[in-house]
Coordinates of C-alpha atoms in Angstrom, one line a residue:
Chain A
X7 CA -21.2 -56.0 -21.3
X8 CA -18.1 -55.6 -17.9
X9 CA -14.8 -54.3 -18.2
X10 CA -13.4 -54.4 -15.6
X11 CA -12.4 -57.4 -13.3
X12 CA -11.1 -55.1 -11.1
X13 CA -14.0 -53.0 -9.5
X14 CA -18.1 -53.6 -8.8
X15 CA -20.4 -52.9 -11.1
X16 CA -22.3 -50.8 -8.1
X17 CA -20.1 -47.6 -9.3
X18 CA -21.7 -47.8 -11.7
X19 CA -25.1 -47.1 -13.6
X20 CA -26.3 -50.2 -16.5
X21 CA -27.1 -46.7 -18.4
X22 CA -27.1 -42.8 -18.7
X23 CA -29.4 -41.0 -16.7
X24 CA -31.7 -37.9 -17.8
X25 CA -31.3 -36.1 -13.9
X26 CA -28.9 -36.2 -11.2
X27 CA -28.9 -39.6 -9.9
X28 CA -25.8 -39.4 -7.0
X29 CA -23.5 -40.7 -8.4
X30 CA -20.0 -39.5 -8.8
X31 CA -16.2 -40.8 -9.1
X32 CA -13.2 -38.6 -8.4
X33 CA -9.9 -39.2 -10.3
X34 CA -7.2 -37.6 -8.2
X35 CA -4.6 -37.0 -10.2
X36 CA -1.3 -34.3 -10.8
X37 CA -0.4 -32.1 -13.2
X38 CA 3.5 -32.2 -13.8
X39 CA 4.6 -29.8 -16.0
X40 CA 7.6 -31.1 -18.7
X41 CA 8.5 -28.3 -20.1
X42 CA 7.7 -24.6 -20.2
X43 CA 3.8 -24.1 -20.7
X44 CA 1.7 -20.8 -20.6
X45 CA -1.6 -20.8 -18.9
X46 CA -2.2 -17.5 -20.3
X47 CA -4.8 -14.9 -20.1
X48 CA -3.4 -11.6 -21.7
X49 CA -0.4 -11.7 -21.7
X50 CA -0.2 -12.7 -18.1
X51 CA 0.7 -15.9 -16.4
X52 CA -2.5 -17.2 -15.2
X53 CA -1.9 -16.7 -10.7
X54 CA -4.8 -16.7 -7.9
X55 CA -3.0 -14.8 -4.4
X56 CA -4.3 -17.5 -1.4
X57 CA -3.5 -19.1 2.3
X58 CA -0.4 -21.2 1.8
X59 CA -1.1 -24.4 3.8
X60 CA -3.8 -25.3 6.1
X61 CA -2.1 -24.9 9.7
X62 CA 0.4 -22.0 7.7
X63 CA -1.8 -18.3 7.9
X64 CA 1.0 -16.5 5.2
X65 CA -0.8 -15.9 2.0
X66 CA 1.1 -16.3 -1.0
X67 CA 0.7 -16.0 -4.9
X68 CA 0.6 -19.5 -6.4
X69 CA 0.0 -20.2 -11.0
X70 CA -3.3 -21.2 -11.5
X71 CA -4.7 -23.4 -14.3
X72 CA -7.7 -22.9 -15.5
X73 CA -11.3 -25.4 -15.0
X74 CA -11.8 -24.7 -18.7
X75 CA -8.3 -25.1 -19.1
X76 CA -8.0 -27.9 -18.1
X77 CA -11.1 -30.0 -19.2
X78 CA -10.8 -28.7 -23.5
X79 CA -7.3 -30.5 -23.9
X80 CA -8.9 -33.3 -22.0
X81 CA -12.3 -33.2 -24.0
X82 CA -10.6 -32.8 -27.4
X83 CA -7.7 -35.9 -27.3
X84 CA -11.8 -38.3 -26.8
X85 CA -12.9 -36.1 -30.0
X86 CA -9.8 -37.3 -31.9
X87 CA -10.0 -40.5 -31.0
X88 CA -13.4 -41.1 -31.4
X89 CA -12.4 -39.8 -35.6
X90 CA -9.6 -42.6 -35.2
X91 CA -12.2 -45.1 -34.7
X92 CA -15.1 -44.1 -37.0
X93 CA -17.4 -42.6 -34.3
X94 CA -17.7 -39.5 -35.5
X95 CA -17.3 -37.7 -38.2
X96 CA -15.4 -34.9 -38.5
X97 CA -18.3 -32.6 -40.7
X98 CA -20.7 -34.2 -37.9
X99 CA -19.1 -32.6 -34.6
X100 CA -17.6 -29.9 -34.4
X101 CA -16.0 -28.8 -31.5
X102 CA -17.4 -26.0 -30.4
X103 CA -19.2 -25.6 -34.0
X104 CA -22.0 -27.8 -34.4
X105 CA -21.7 -30.6 -31.5
X106 CA -23.6 -33.4 -32.6
X107 CA -25.5 -34.6 -29.4
X108 CA -25.7 -37.9 -29.8
X109 CA -22.2 -39.3 -29.1
X110 CA -19.8 -39.9 -25.9
X111 CA -18.0 -35.9 -26.1
X112 CA -21.3 -34.5 -26.0
X113 CA -23.0 -36.7 -23.5
X114 CA -20.2 -37.0 -21.4
X115 CA -18.9 -33.5 -21.9
X116 CA -21.8 -31.7 -22.7
X117 CA -22.8 -28.7 -24.6
X118 CA -25.1 -25.7 -25.0
X119 CA -26.7 -25.0 -28.7
X120 CA -28.8 -21.5 -28.1
X121 CA -31.8 -22.7 -30.0
X122 CA -31.3 -26.9 -29.6
X123 CA -31.3 -26.6 -25.6
X124 CA -28.5 -27.9 -23.9
X125 CA -26.3 -30.7 -21.8
X126 CA -24.8 -29.6 -18.6
X127 CA -21.3 -31.3 -18.7
X128 CA -20.6 -34.5 -16.5
X129 CA -17.3 -33.4 -16.4
X130 CA -16.3 -31.0 -13.8
X131 CA -12.8 -29.7 -13.6
X132 CA -12.0 -26.6 -10.9
X133 CA -9.0 -23.8 -11.3
X134 CA -5.8 -26.4 -10.0
X135 CA -3.4 -24.3 -7.7
X136 CA 0.6 -24.8 -7.7
X137 CA 1.6 -26.6 -4.5
X138 CA 4.9 -24.4 -4.9
X139 CA 4.9 -20.2 -5.5
X140 CA 4.6 -18.0 -8.0
X141 CA 7.9 -16.4 -7.3
X142 CA 10.2 -20.2 -8.0
X143 CA 7.7 -21.1 -10.5
X144 CA 7.8 -19.2 -14.0
X145 CA 10.9 -18.2 -15.6
X146 CA 10.8 -14.9 -17.9
X147 CA 12.3 -16.0 -21.5
X148 CA 13.0 -13.5 -24.5
X149 CA 11.2 -14.7 -27.9
X150 CA 12.7 -14.4 -31.2
X151 CA 12.2 -15.1 -34.2
X152 CA 15.4 -15.8 -36.4
X153 CA 16.4 -15.2 -40.2
X154 CA 17.7 -18.1 -42.3
X155 CA 20.3 -18.0 -40.9
X156 CA 19.5 -17.9 -37.5
X157 CA 20.8 -15.6 -36.2
X158 CA 19.3 -12.0 -35.5
X159 CA 20.7 -10.4 -38.2
X160 CA 19.9 -10.0 -41.3
X161 CA 21.8 -11.9 -44.6
X162 CA 19.7 -9.8 -46.7
X163 CA 17.3 -12.3 -47.0
X164 CA 13.6 -10.8 -48.1
X165 CA 13.2 -6.6 -48.2
X166 CA 15.9 -6.5 -45.6
X167 CA 18.4 -4.6 -45.6
X168 CA 22.5 -7.0 -44.6
X169 CA 23.3 -6.5 -40.9
X170 CA 19.5 -5.5 -39.9
X171 CA 18.5 -6.2 -36.5
X172 CA 15.3 -7.7 -36.5
X173 CA 12.7 -5.7 -33.9
X174 CA 11.3 -10.4 -33.8
X175 CA 11.5 -9.7 -30.4
X176 CA 9.4 -10.5 -27.0
X177 CA 9.6 -11.3 -23.4
X178 CA 7.1 -13.8 -21.8
X179 CA 6.7 -15.7 -18.7
X180 CA 6.7 -19.0 -18.3
X181 CA 5.7 -21.9 -16.3
X182 CA 8.9 -23.5 -15.3
X183 CA 9.3 -27.5 -15.2
X184 CA 8.3 -29.9 -12.6
X185 CA 5.9 -28.3 -11.2
X186 CA 3.3 -29.3 -9.1
X187 CA -0.4 -29.0 -9.8
X188 CA -2.6 -31.5 -7.4
X189 CA -5.8 -31.7 -9.8
X190 CA -9.4 -33.3 -9.2
X191 CA -11.4 -34.6 -11.9
X192 CA -15.1 -35.8 -10.7
X193 CA -17.4 -37.3 -13.7
X194 CA -21.4 -37.4 -12.7
X195 CA -23.2 -40.2 -13.0
X196 CA -20.6 -42.6 -13.9
X197 CA -21.2 -45.4 -16.1
X198 CA -18.4 -48.3 -17.2
X199 CA -17.6 -47.0 -20.2
X200 CA -18.1 -42.6 -19.6
X201 CA -15.6 -43.6 -16.3
X202 CA -13.6 -45.8 -18.9
X203 CA -13.7 -42.6 -21.7
X204 CA -12.7 -39.7 -18.8
X205 CA -10.3 -41.9 -17.3
X206 CA -8.1 -42.9 -20.9
X207 CA -8.6 -38.9 -21.9
X208 CA -6.9 -37.8 -18.5
X209 CA -4.1 -40.4 -18.7
X210 CA -3.3 -39.8 -22.8
X211 CA -3.6 -35.9 -22.7
X212 CA 0.0 -34.4 -22.6
X213 CA -0.6 -30.7 -23.6
X214 CA -2.4 -28.1 -22.2
X215 CA -2.2 -24.3 -22.3
X216 CA -1.3 -22.0 -25.3
X217 CA -1.8 -24.8 -28.1
X218 CA 0.0 -21.9 -30.9
X219 CA 2.9 -23.6 -29.0
X220 CA 5.8 -26.3 -29.0
X221 CA 5.3 -26.2 -25.5
X222 CA 3.4 -26.9 -23.0
X223 CA 4.3 -30.1 -21.6
X224 CA 2.5 -31.3 -18.6
X225 CA 2.5 -35.4 -17.0
X226 CA -0.9 -36.3 -15.2
X227 CA 0.1 -38.9 -12.2
X228 CA -3.4 -40.5 -11.1
X229 CA -2.8 -40.8 -7.7
X230 CA -6.4 -42.8 -7.3
X231 CA -9.9 -42.8 -7.5
X232 CA -12.8 -42.0 -5.1
X233 CA -16.4 -43.0 -5.5
X234 CA -18.7 -41.2 -3.5
X235 CA -22.8 -40.2 -3.2
X236 CA -21.4 -36.6 -2.9
X237 CA -18.4 -33.8 -3.8
X238 CA -15.2 -34.7 -2.0
X239 CA -12.6 -31.8 -1.3
X240 CA -11.3 -28.5 -3.7
X241 CA -7.7 -29.1 -5.1
X242 CA -7.5 -25.8 -2.8
X243 CA -7.1 -27.3 0.7
X244 CA -5.7 -30.5 -1.3
X245 CA -3.0 -29.0 -2.5
X246 CA -2.7 -27.2 0.8
X247 CA -2.4 -29.5 3.0
X248 CA 0.2 -31.3 1.1
X249 CA 2.0 -27.9 0.9
X250 CA 1.9 -27.7 5.1
X251 CA 3.3 -31.8 4.6
X252 CA 6.5 -30.3 2.6
X253 CA 9.4 -29.1 4.5
X254 CA 10.3 -25.1 5.0
X255 CA 13.2 -25.5 3.2
X256 CA 12.6 -27.0 0.0
X257 CA 9.3 -25.0 -0.6
X258 CA 12.0 -21.6 -0.9
X259 CA 13.7 -23.4 -2.4
X260 CA 14.3 -22.4 -6.5
X261 CA 15.7 -26.4 -7.2
X262 CA 12.7 -28.8 -8.5
X263 CA 10.4 -30.4 -6.0
X264 CA 11.4 -33.7 -6.2
X265 CA 8.5 -36.1 -7.6
X266 CA 8.7 -38.8 -5.3
X267 CA 8.4 -36.7 -2.4
X268 CA 5.2 -34.7 -3.4
X269 CA 3.6 -38.0 -4.7
X270 CA 3.7 -39.6 -0.9
X271 CA 2.9 -35.9 0.7
X272 CA -0.4 -36.5 -1.6
X273 CA -0.6 -39.7 -1.4
X274 CA -1.3 -38.5 2.4
X275 CA -2.8 -35.4 2.4
X276 CA -5.5 -36.4 0.7
X277 CA -6.0 -39.4 2.8
X278 CA -6.8 -37.6 5.9
X279 CA -8.1 -35.3 3.9
X280 CA -11.1 -38.4 2.7
X281 CA -10.9 -38.7 6.7
X282 CA -13.1 -35.7 7.6
X283 CA -16.1 -36.0 4.7
X284 CA -19.1 -37.5 5.9
X285 CA -21.3 -38.5 2.8
X286 CA -20.7 -42.6 1.4
X287 CA -16.9 -42.7 0.1
X288 CA -14.7 -45.7 -0.9
X289 CA -11.1 -45.0 -1.9
X290 CA -8.6 -46.5 -4.1
X291 CA -5.5 -44.2 -3.2
X292 CA -2.3 -45.5 -3.7
X293 CA -1.7 -49.0 -3.8
X294 CA -5.0 -49.8 -3.9
X295 CA -5.6 -48.2 -7.1
X296 CA -2.6 -49.4 -8.7
X297 CA -4.3 -52.8 -9.7
X298 CA -7.0 -50.8 -11.0
X299 CA -4.8 -48.8 -12.4
X300 CA -2.8 -51.6 -14.2
X301 CA -6.1 -52.7 -15.9
X302 CA -7.3 -49.8 -17.5
X303 CA -4.0 -48.8 -19.0
X304 CA -3.5 -52.8 -20.7
X305 CA -7.5 -51.9 -21.4
X306 CA -6.3 -48.9 -22.6
X307 CA -3.3 -49.7 -24.8
X308 CA -4.9 -52.0 -27.5
X309 CA -6.4 -51.0 -30.7
X310 CA -9.1 -53.6 -29.5
X311 CA -9.9 -52.6 -25.9
X312 CA -10.1 -48.7 -26.7
X313 CA -12.2 -50.0 -30.0
X314 CA -14.8 -51.9 -26.9
X315 CA -14.5 -48.9 -24.7
X316 CA -15.5 -46.7 -27.4
X317 CA -17.9 -48.3 -29.0
X318 CA -19.7 -49.1 -25.6
X319 CA -19.3 -45.2 -24.4
X320 CA -20.9 -44.2 -28.0
X321 CA -23.8 -46.2 -28.1
X322 CA -24.8 -45.6 -24.8
X323 CA -24.2 -42.3 -25.9
X324 CA -26.6 -42.7 -28.8
X325 CA -29.1 -44.3 -26.9
X326 CA -29.1 -41.7 -24.5
X327 CA -29.5 -38.9 -27.0
X328 CA -32.5 -41.2 -28.7
X329 CA -34.3 -41.3 -25.5
X330 CA -33.5 -37.6 -24.1
X331 CA -32.7 -35.1 -27.0
X332 CA -35.3 -35.7 -29.8
X333 CA -34.3 -35.4 -33.3
X334 CA -32.8 -31.4 -33.8
X335 CA -35.7 -29.7 -36.7
X336 CA -34.2 -30.2 -39.7
X337 CA -33.8 -26.6 -41.9
Chain B
X19 CA -39.8 -26.3 16.1
X20 CA -38.0 -23.3 13.5
X21 CA -34.4 -24.2 13.5
X22 CA -32.2 -20.7 11.6
X23 CA -28.7 -22.4 10.7
X24 CA -26.4 -19.5 10.5
X25 CA -24.2 -20.4 7.0
X26 CA -20.2 -19.5 5.8
X27 CA -19.4 -20.4 2.5
X28 CA -15.4 -20.0 1.6
X29 CA -14.9 -20.4 -2.6
X30 CA -12.5 -22.7 -2.9
X31 CA -12.0 -21.2 -7.2
X32 CA -13.1 -18.2 -8.8
X33 CA -16.6 -18.1 -8.8
X34 CA -18.4 -16.3 -11.5
X35 CA -22.8 -15.4 -12.9
X36 CA -23.5 -12.8 -14.9
X37 CA -25.1 -9.8 -12.9
X38 CA -24.5 -6.9 -15.2
X39 CA -23.1 -7.6 -18.3
X40 CA -21.4 -4.1 -20.6
X41 CA -20.7 -4.8 -24.2
X42 CA -18.1 -7.7 -23.7
X43 CA -17.6 -7.4 -19.1
X44 CA -19.6 -10.0 -17.3
X45 CA -19.7 -8.4 -13.7
X46 CA -20.4 -11.0 -10.8
X47 CA -21.2 -9.4 -7.7
X48 CA -20.6 -9.9 -4.5
X49 CA -23.8 -11.3 -3.8
X50 CA -25.5 -14.5 -4.0
X51 CA -29.2 -14.5 -4.4
X52 CA -31.4 -16.8 -2.0
X53 CA -33.3 -18.3 -5.7
X54 CA -29.1 -19.5 -6.4
X55 CA -28.2 -20.9 -3.1
X56 CA -31.4 -23.1 -2.8
X57 CA -30.2 -25.0 -5.4
X58 CA -26.6 -24.8 -4.5
X59 CA -27.8 -27.0 -1.0
X60 CA -29.7 -29.0 -3.1
X61 CA -32.8 -28.6 -1.7
X62 CA -34.5 -28.3 -5.3
X63 CA -36.4 -31.4 -6.6
X64 CA -34.4 -33.7 -3.8
X65 CA -36.3 -36.6 -2.2
X66 CA -34.3 -35.9 1.0
X67 CA -36.3 -32.7 2.0
X68 CA -39.1 -34.0 0.4
X69 CA -38.9 -31.3 -2.6
X70 CA -39.9 -33.3 -5.8
X71 CA -40.9 -31.3 -8.1
X72 CA -43.1 -32.7 -11.7
X73 CA -42.2 -34.8 -14.5
X74 CA -41.8 -31.0 -17.1
X75 CA -40.6 -29.6 -14.4
X76 CA -37.4 -31.9 -13.0
X77 CA -33.9 -31.2 -12.8
X78 CA -32.4 -32.7 -16.1
X79 CA -29.2 -32.8 -17.6
X80 CA -30.6 -31.6 -21.6
X81 CA -32.3 -28.8 -21.4
X82 CA -33.6 -28.0 -24.5
X83 CA -35.2 -24.3 -23.6
X84 CA -33.0 -22.4 -21.6
X85 CA -36.5 -20.9 -18.9
X86 CA -35.8 -21.2 -15.1
X87 CA -39.1 -22.6 -13.3
X88 CA -38.7 -21.3 -10.5
X89 CA -42.1 -20.9 -9.0
X90 CA -42.2 -24.2 -9.4
X91 CA -39.1 -25.3 -7.9
X92 CA -39.2 -23.0 -5.4
X93 CA -43.1 -23.4 -4.2
X94 CA -42.0 -27.2 -2.7
X95 CA -40.2 -25.8 -0.5
X96 CA -42.4 -23.3 0.7
X97 CA -44.5 -26.4 1.5
X98 CA -41.4 -28.2 3.4
X99 CA -41.1 -24.7 5.1
X100 CA -37.3 -24.3 4.0
X101 CA -35.7 -20.4 3.2
X102 CA -32.8 -19.6 2.5
X103 CA -31.6 -15.5 2.5
X104 CA -29.6 -14.2 -0.4
X105 CA -25.8 -14.5 1.1
X106 CA -23.6 -11.2 2.4
X107 CA -20.2 -11.2 1.5
X108 CA -18.1 -11.9 4.8
X109 CA -14.4 -11.0 3.2
X110 CA -14.1 -10.6 -0.8
X111 CA -11.5 -9.6 -3.2
X112 CA -12.2 -9.7 -7.5
X113 CA -10.1 -10.7 -10.3
X114 CA -10.6 -10.1 -14.0
X115 CA -10.4 -13.0 -16.3
X116 CA -10.7 -13.4 -20.0
X117 CA -12.6 -16.6 -22.0
X118 CA -12.9 -17.3 -25.4
X119 CA -13.9 -21.0 -27.5
X120 CA -12.2 -23.0 -28.3
X121 CA -11.2 -24.3 -31.3
X122 CA -9.7 -27.4 -33.0
X123 CA -9.8 -26.9 -36.4
X124 CA -6.8 -26.7 -37.9
X125 CA -7.3 -24.2 -40.7
X126 CA -10.6 -21.1 -39.9
X127 CA -11.0 -18.8 -41.3
X128 CA -13.0 -15.3 -40.4
X129 CA -16.4 -15.2 -41.2
X130 CA -18.9 -12.6 -40.7
X131 CA -20.6 -13.6 -37.6
X132 CA -24.3 -14.5 -38.1
X133 CA -26.1 -14.7 -34.6
X134 CA -25.0 -12.4 -32.0
X135 CA -22.2 -14.8 -29.0
X136 CA -19.8 -14.3 -28.0
X137 CA -16.8 -15.9 -28.8
X138 CA -14.8 -13.9 -25.7
X139 CA -15.6 -11.7 -23.4
X140 CA -14.1 -10.1 -19.6
X141 CA -15.3 -12.2 -17.1
X142 CA -14.9 -10.1 -13.2
X143 CA -15.5 -13.4 -11.1
X144 CA -14.8 -13.4 -7.3
X145 CA -12.1 -14.5 -6.1
X146 CA -10.6 -18.0 -4.3
X147 CA -10.9 -18.1 -0.5
X148 CA -13.7 -14.6 -0.5
X149 CA -16.8 -15.7 2.2
X150 CA -20.1 -15.5 2.7
X151 CA -22.6 -15.7 5.0
X152 CA -25.7 -16.8 5.0
X153 CA -28.8 -17.8 7.2
X154 CA -31.6 -20.9 6.9
X155 CA -34.5 -21.1 7.9
X156 CA -36.5 -24.5 8.8
X157 CA -38.9 -26.6 10.2
X158 CA -37.2 -29.2 10.1
X159 CA -33.1 -30.6 11.5
X160 CA -31.3 -30.1 7.9
X161 CA -28.2 -31.4 7.7
X162 CA -25.9 -29.5 4.5
X163 CA -22.9 -30.7 2.9
X164 CA -19.6 -29.7 3.4
X165 CA -19.1 -28.9 -0.2
X166 CA -21.2 -26.8 -2.8
X167 CA -21.3 -26.1 -6.5
X168 CA -22.2 -22.3 -7.5
X169 CA -21.9 -20.1 -10.4
X170 CA -21.3 -20.8 -14.1
X171 CA -18.3 -22.1 -13.7
X172 CA -19.6 -24.7 -10.9
X173 CA -16.8 -23.3 -8.8
X174 CA -16.4 -25.8 -5.2
X175 CA -17.1 -24.0 -2.8
X176 CA -16.8 -25.2 1.7
X177 CA -19.8 -24.4 3.4
X178 CA -19.5 -24.5 7.2
X179 CA -23.1 -25.2 9.4
X180 CA -23.7 -23.4 12.8
X181 CA -27.7 -24.5 14.5
X182 CA -28.2 -20.9 16.3
X183 CA -29.7 -21.7 20.2
X184 CA -31.1 -18.7 21.6
X185 CA -33.5 -17.4 18.9
X186 CA -36.3 -15.3 20.4
X187 CA -39.1 -14.4 18.1
X188 CA -41.0 -11.2 18.7
X189 CA -43.7 -9.5 17.5
X190 CA -44.8 -6.8 15.6
X191 CA -41.9 -4.6 15.6
X192 CA -39.9 -2.2 13.3
X193 CA -36.5 -3.3 13.5
X194 CA -33.4 -3.9 11.0
X195 CA -31.5 -6.5 9.1
X196 CA -28.3 -5.4 8.1
X197 CA -28.1 -8.8 5.8
X198 CA -29.7 -8.5 2.3
X199 CA -33.4 -9.7 1.6
X200 CA -35.4 -10.6 -1.2
X201 CA -38.0 -7.8 -1.2
X202 CA -40.7 -10.2 -3.4
X203 CA -40.0 -12.7 0.3
X204 CA -40.7 -10.9 3.1
X205 CA -43.0 -7.4 1.9
X206 CA -46.2 -10.0 2.5
X207 CA -46.0 -10.2 5.5
X208 CA -44.2 -7.1 6.4
X209 CA -44.7 -3.5 6.6
X210 CA -41.2 -2.2 4.5
X211 CA -40.9 0.8 5.6
X212 CA -36.7 1.6 4.3
X213 CA -34.3 0.4 2.2
X214 CA -31.0 0.5 -0.5
X215 CA -31.2 -1.4 -3.7
X216 CA -29.1 -4.9 -5.0
X217 CA -29.6 -4.4 -9.2
X218 CA -29.5 -8.2 -10.1
X219 CA -31.4 -10.3 -12.1
X220 CA -34.1 -12.3 -12.2
X221 CA -35.7 -10.0 -8.8
X222 CA -33.3 -7.2 -7.5
X223 CA -32.4 -8.0 -3.3
X224 CA -32.2 -5.0 -0.2
X225 CA -30.2 -4.7 2.2
X226 CA -30.1 -2.2 5.5
X227 CA -33.7 -2.9 5.2
X228 CA -35.5 -1.2 7.7
X229 CA -39.0 -2.9 8.0
X230 CA -42.0 -3.4 10.3
X231 CA -43.7 -7.5 10.8
X232 CA -42.7 -10.3 13.3
X233 CA -39.1 -11.2 13.7
X234 CA -36.5 -13.3 14.9
X235 CA -33.8 -12.2 17.4
X236 CA -30.5 -12.8 17.5
X237 CA -27.9 -13.1 19.8
X238 CA -24.6 -13.8 18.2
X239 CA -20.9 -13.7 18.8
X240 CA -20.8 -10.4 16.4
X241 CA -23.7 -8.4 17.6
X242 CA -27.5 -8.8 18.1
X243 CA -29.1 -9.5 14.4
X244 CA -32.6 -9.9 13.4
X245 CA -34.0 -11.2 10.4
X246 CA -38.3 -10.7 9.2
X247 CA -39.9 -14.4 10.0
X248 CA -42.0 -15.9 8.1
X249 CA -40.2 -16.0 4.9
X250 CA -41.2 -17.3 1.8
X251 CA -41.0 -17.5 -2.0
X252 CA -43.0 -15.1 -3.9
X253 CA -43.7 -14.5 -6.8
X254 CA -45.5 -12.0 -9.2
X255 CA -48.8 -13.6 -10.1

């Protein structure tokens, strides 16, 4: 049963294949920070020193959003939905603890269990780089943990002395709002349901990075999808191509980039990069993408529509698990 | 007609695989093993190169056992006379990253570890824009992909290929190869006189190799390069 009218069914498999079959769909997304997210390891924001543009030889430091820091929140959103609609019980499948091995999350995003085998992920995400340099894209904040009164000096709460100033302060670099991370999410061997499952996860995920904080809001703007028989251009090259297209004074200014402009240049850059690829590809980018995006959004925003996607994905995952992953040994 | 391709790789993401494990530090050596490159280039189990393997050894999304099938996979490349040399770095930088497993429970109780599986560690990775170079020797013309994926995290890399002209074949000569080589693949056809070892699993590589036997001589922009002729994938019996 086809869920979409705007796409030809030739782009999809009828069932999940057990080995790679050379069908790829690439989600072209622009991730835009909307609060102050943190992508860090060991107390420092992740950054990479790379060339500024394809034509601009100079090197700059860019903020980077590691691949797994993008895919983990997205798969957690999908898992949340599967639980909400009773397709996965929390005790049957727990992320990185005990994988159920027969639900859409496990089959599409993969798992690895020492003695029960591993399923390779069909979703591949690459490290995304900020368009603007690190210096213009972060800010240093002082964090504190105030007393009940909202101040940093004690009024005698708990065991503290009156007038004592807390030492609970710290400093932390944060990524600014409106920093742009172009990112391509690749899904191998999609069925219609797995395509929609991943699509929906990207659309719905709102927070990335350190989860213990209340920051980290990021909006995903989908600019298009590309169906191909192979891999396409990298995030880094796309980011550099966008950099080349933006005026120098905007890139070095402290003001955030204008979203409409970035969008326009991002679409222009990806379209021109796609002409350099020598693989078979069908692009739905910019205006050509609008009907599909509208259809997907209308499908995922109703309970009936999302149920259809999840149930279909679940059924395919169950069939796949039955055929290719035998029931785990009972202990 | 034997063709030699000079391939250059540019990393577009940080590359990680464990050459060495030192406690919780996992280190990536800036050398790409030729077995890994065969898989990354898509030469293994591919109808396009007529290298399909038996169903039991097929590459599948689901793997019950984590045992590599190098012999079963790469012998097919020998039959098609495709050989890939290990890659050396032309320029590279390294970065250190910490990784850990995510957990989606609201409440986690610390329990005694039951299995010896690390849940966090530090990885020394090769930074984006590092460059590597290797050669592919083939009887038939090969069409290469433009983008390939490498390493544990499937990092994207850009592949640029040049077909080498004016390759001369010499027999029974003593020559030196500055590129890394897989010792198993050359020692049966050549007399290996001198070498430096690069320790890495599954087969340690050698470089600065002085050997005697048949060779290809190629004049490149940056000097003359020798490669041993008749290299094939060899495995211990």
